[in-house]
Coordinates of C-alpha atoms in Angstrom, one line a residue:
X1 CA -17.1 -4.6 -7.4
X2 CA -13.7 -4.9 -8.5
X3 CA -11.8 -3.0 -10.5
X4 CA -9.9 -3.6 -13.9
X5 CA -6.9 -2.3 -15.9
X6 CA -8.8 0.9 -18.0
X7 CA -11.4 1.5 -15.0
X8 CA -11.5 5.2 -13.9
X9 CA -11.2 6.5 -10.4
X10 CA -13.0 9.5 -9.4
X11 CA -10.8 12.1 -8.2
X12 CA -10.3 12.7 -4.8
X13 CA -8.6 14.4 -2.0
X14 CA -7.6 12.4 0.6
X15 CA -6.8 13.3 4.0
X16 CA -3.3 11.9 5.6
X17 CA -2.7 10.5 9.2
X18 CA -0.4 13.6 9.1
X19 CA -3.1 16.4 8.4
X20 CA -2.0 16.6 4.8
X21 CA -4.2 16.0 1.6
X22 CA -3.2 13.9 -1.2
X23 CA -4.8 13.7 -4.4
X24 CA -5.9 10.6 -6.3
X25 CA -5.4 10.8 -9.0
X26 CA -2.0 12.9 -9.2
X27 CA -2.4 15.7 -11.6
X28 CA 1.6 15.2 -12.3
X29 CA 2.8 11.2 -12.0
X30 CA 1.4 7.7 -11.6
X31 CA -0.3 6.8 -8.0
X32 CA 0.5 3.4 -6.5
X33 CA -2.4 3.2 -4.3
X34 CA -1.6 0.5 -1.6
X35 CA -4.3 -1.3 0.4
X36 CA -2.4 -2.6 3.5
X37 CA -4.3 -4.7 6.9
X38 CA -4.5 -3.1 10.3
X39 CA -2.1 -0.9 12.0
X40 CA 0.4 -2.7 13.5
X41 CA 0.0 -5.5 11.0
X42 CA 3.7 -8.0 11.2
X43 CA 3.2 -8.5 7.4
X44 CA 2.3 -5.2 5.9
X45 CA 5.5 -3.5 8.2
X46 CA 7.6 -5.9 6.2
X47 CA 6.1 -4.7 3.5
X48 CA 6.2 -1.5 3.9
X49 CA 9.5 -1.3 5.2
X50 CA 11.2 -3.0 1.3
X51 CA 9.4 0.2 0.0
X52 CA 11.3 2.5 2.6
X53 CA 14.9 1.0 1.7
X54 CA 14.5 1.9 -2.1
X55 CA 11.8 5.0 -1.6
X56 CA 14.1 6.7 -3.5
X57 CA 14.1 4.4 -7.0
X58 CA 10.2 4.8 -6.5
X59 CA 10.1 8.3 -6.4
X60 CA 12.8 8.3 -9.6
X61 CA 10.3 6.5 -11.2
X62 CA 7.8 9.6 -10.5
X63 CA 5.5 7.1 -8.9
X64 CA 3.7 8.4 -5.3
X65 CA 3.1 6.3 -2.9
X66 CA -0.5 6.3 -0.9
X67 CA -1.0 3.6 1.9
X68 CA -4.7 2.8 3.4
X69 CA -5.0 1.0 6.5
X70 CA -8.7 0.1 8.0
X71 CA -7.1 1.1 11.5
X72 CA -8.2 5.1 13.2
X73 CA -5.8 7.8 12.4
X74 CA -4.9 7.4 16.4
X75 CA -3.7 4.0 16.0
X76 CA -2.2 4.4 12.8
X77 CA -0.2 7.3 14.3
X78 CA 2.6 5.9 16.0
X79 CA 2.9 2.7 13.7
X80 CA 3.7 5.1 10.4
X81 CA 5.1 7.8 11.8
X82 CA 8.6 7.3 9.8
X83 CA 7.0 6.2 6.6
X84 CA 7.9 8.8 3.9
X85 CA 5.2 8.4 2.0
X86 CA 1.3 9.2 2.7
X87 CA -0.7 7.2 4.9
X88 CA -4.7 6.9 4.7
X89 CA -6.7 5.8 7.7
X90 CA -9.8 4.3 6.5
X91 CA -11.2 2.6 9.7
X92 CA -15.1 2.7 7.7
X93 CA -13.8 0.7 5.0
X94 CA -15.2 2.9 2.8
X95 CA -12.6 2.8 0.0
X96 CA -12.0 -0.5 0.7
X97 CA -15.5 -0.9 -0.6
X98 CA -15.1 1.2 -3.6
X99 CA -12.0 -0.7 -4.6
X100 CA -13.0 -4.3 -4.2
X101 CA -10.6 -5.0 -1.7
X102 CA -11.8 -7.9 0.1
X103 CA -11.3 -9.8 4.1
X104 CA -11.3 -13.1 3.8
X105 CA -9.8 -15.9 6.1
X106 CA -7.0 -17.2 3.5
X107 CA -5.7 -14.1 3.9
X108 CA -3.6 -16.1 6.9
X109 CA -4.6 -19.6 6.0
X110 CA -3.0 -19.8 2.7
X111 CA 0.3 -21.6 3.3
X112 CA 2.1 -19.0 0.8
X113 CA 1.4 -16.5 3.3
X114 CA 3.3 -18.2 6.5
X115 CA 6.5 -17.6 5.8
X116 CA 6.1 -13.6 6.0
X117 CA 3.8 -14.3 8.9
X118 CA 6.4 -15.5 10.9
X119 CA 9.0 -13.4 9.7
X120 CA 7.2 -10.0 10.2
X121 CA 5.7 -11.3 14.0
X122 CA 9.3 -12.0 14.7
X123 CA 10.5 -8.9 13.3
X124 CA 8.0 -6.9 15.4
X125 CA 8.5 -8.0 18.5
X126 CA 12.3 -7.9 18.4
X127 CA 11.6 -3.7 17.5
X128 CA 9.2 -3.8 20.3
X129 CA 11.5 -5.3 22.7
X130 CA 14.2 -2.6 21.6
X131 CA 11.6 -0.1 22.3
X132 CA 12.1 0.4 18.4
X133 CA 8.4 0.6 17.9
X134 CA 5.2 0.7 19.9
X135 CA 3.7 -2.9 20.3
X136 CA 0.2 -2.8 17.4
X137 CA -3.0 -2.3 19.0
X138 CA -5.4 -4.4 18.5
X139 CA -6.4 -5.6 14.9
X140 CA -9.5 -2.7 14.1
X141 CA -11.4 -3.9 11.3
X142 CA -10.4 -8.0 11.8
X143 CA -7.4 -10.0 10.6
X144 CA -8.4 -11.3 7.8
X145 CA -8.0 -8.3 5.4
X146 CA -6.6 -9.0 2.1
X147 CA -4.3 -6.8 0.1
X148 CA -4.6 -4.7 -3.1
X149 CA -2.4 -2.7 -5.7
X150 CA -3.1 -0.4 -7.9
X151 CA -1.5 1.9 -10.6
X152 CA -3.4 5.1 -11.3
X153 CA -2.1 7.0 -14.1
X154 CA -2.4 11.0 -13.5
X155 CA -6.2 10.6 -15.6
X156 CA -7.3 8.6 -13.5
X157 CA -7.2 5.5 -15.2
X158 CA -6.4 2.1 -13.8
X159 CA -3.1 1.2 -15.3
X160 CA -2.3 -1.8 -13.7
X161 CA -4.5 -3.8 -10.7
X162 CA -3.3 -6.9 -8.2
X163 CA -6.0 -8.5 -5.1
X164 CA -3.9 -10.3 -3.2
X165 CA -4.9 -13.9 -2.4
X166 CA -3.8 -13.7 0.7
X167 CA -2.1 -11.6 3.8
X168 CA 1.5 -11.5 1.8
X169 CA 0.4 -11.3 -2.1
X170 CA 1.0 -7.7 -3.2
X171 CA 3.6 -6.2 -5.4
X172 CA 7.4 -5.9 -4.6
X173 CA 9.1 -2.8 -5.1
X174 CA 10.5 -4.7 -8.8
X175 CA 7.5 -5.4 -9.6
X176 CA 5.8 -2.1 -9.3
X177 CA 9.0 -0.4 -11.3
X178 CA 8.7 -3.0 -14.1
X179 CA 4.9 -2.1 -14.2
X180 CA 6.3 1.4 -14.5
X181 CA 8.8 0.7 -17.0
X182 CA 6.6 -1.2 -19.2
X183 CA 3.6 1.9 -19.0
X184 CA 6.5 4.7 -19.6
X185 CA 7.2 2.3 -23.2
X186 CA 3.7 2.4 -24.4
X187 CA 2.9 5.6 -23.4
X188 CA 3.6 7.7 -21.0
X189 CA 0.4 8.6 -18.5
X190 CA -1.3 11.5 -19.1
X191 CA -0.3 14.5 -16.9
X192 CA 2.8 13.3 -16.3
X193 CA 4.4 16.0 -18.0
X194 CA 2.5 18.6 -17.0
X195 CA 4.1 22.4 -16.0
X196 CA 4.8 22.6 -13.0
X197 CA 5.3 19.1 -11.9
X198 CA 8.0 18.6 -9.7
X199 CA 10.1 15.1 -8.4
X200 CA 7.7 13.2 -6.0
X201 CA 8.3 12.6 -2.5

């Protein structure tokens, strides 16, 4: 079942590829709560790597950053390992589940998402052939995962939702700051302020 803007998420502790926790929601700022592919995946690294370059404009915007993969922990491991935000292995697909968040074969049918198919494939194996990265396992969980964004506010409520339509439909790093932007204008997220609450990392 999917969810909509004003829908609540249970709070949670979540634990990390790293052997950290991470609360969802964040007692203190805004959660963007990232549903990525498979570890490994050529698309979601290009992703993932836009929200590395400018890490630190998301973390000005007091927004923390939570990634799920349906890949093990073990894989997962040595494809994230420089990612400075938290990373959630969820091989069960049990969030997945909870969330709505879909497989289905447009994820790499859909024209709209070739472009960053062949980009992030050819991305990947030039790091691999520079021993820059480990070459992805195999796909746990299938291919044809679809993406999904969300904006938790620190009460737990959905502030702002996206199911991708396929492998390469999820926010861009503008994007999720204009969402920001726009929530901070008509009201700042509960908890936000709270004592105590320090600059996310």
């Amino acid at each position: 079942m999917k969810l909509d803007v004003g829908s609540s998420v249970t709070g949670r502790q979540l634990g990390t590829v790293s052997g950290a926790t991470v609360a969802i929601p964040d007692p203190c700022r805004p959660v963007h709560l990232q549903f990525r592919r498979f570890a490994g995946c050529p698309v979601c690294n290009l992703h993932l790597r836009s929200f590395v370059r400018r890490h630190g404009e998301v973390a000005d915007a007091r927004i923390r950053e939570v990634v799920v993969f349906h890949s093990t922990a073990e894989e997962l491991l040595p494809q994230v390992s420089e990612l400075p935000f938290a990373v959630v292995a969820d091989p069960a697909k049990v969030l997945y589940r909870e969330f709505g968040v879909e497989s289905a074969r447009r994820a790499l049918l859909d024209p709209r998402a070739w472009p960053a198919i062949v980009v992030g494939v050819l991305v990947s194996l030039w790091g691999a052939a520079r021993h820059r990265h480990p070459a992805p396992p195999p796909a746990h969980g299938g291919r044809f995962g679809l993406p999904a964004d969300f904006l938790i506010a620190s009460d737990g409520s959905v502030i702002a939702v996206k199911y991708g339509q396929h492998a390469s439909d999820q926010w861009s790093v503008d994007e999720l700051l204009a969402l920001a932007r726009l929530e901070r204008r008509s009201g700042e997220p509960a908890g936000t302020k709270s004592a105590g609450c320090g600059r996310t990392t």
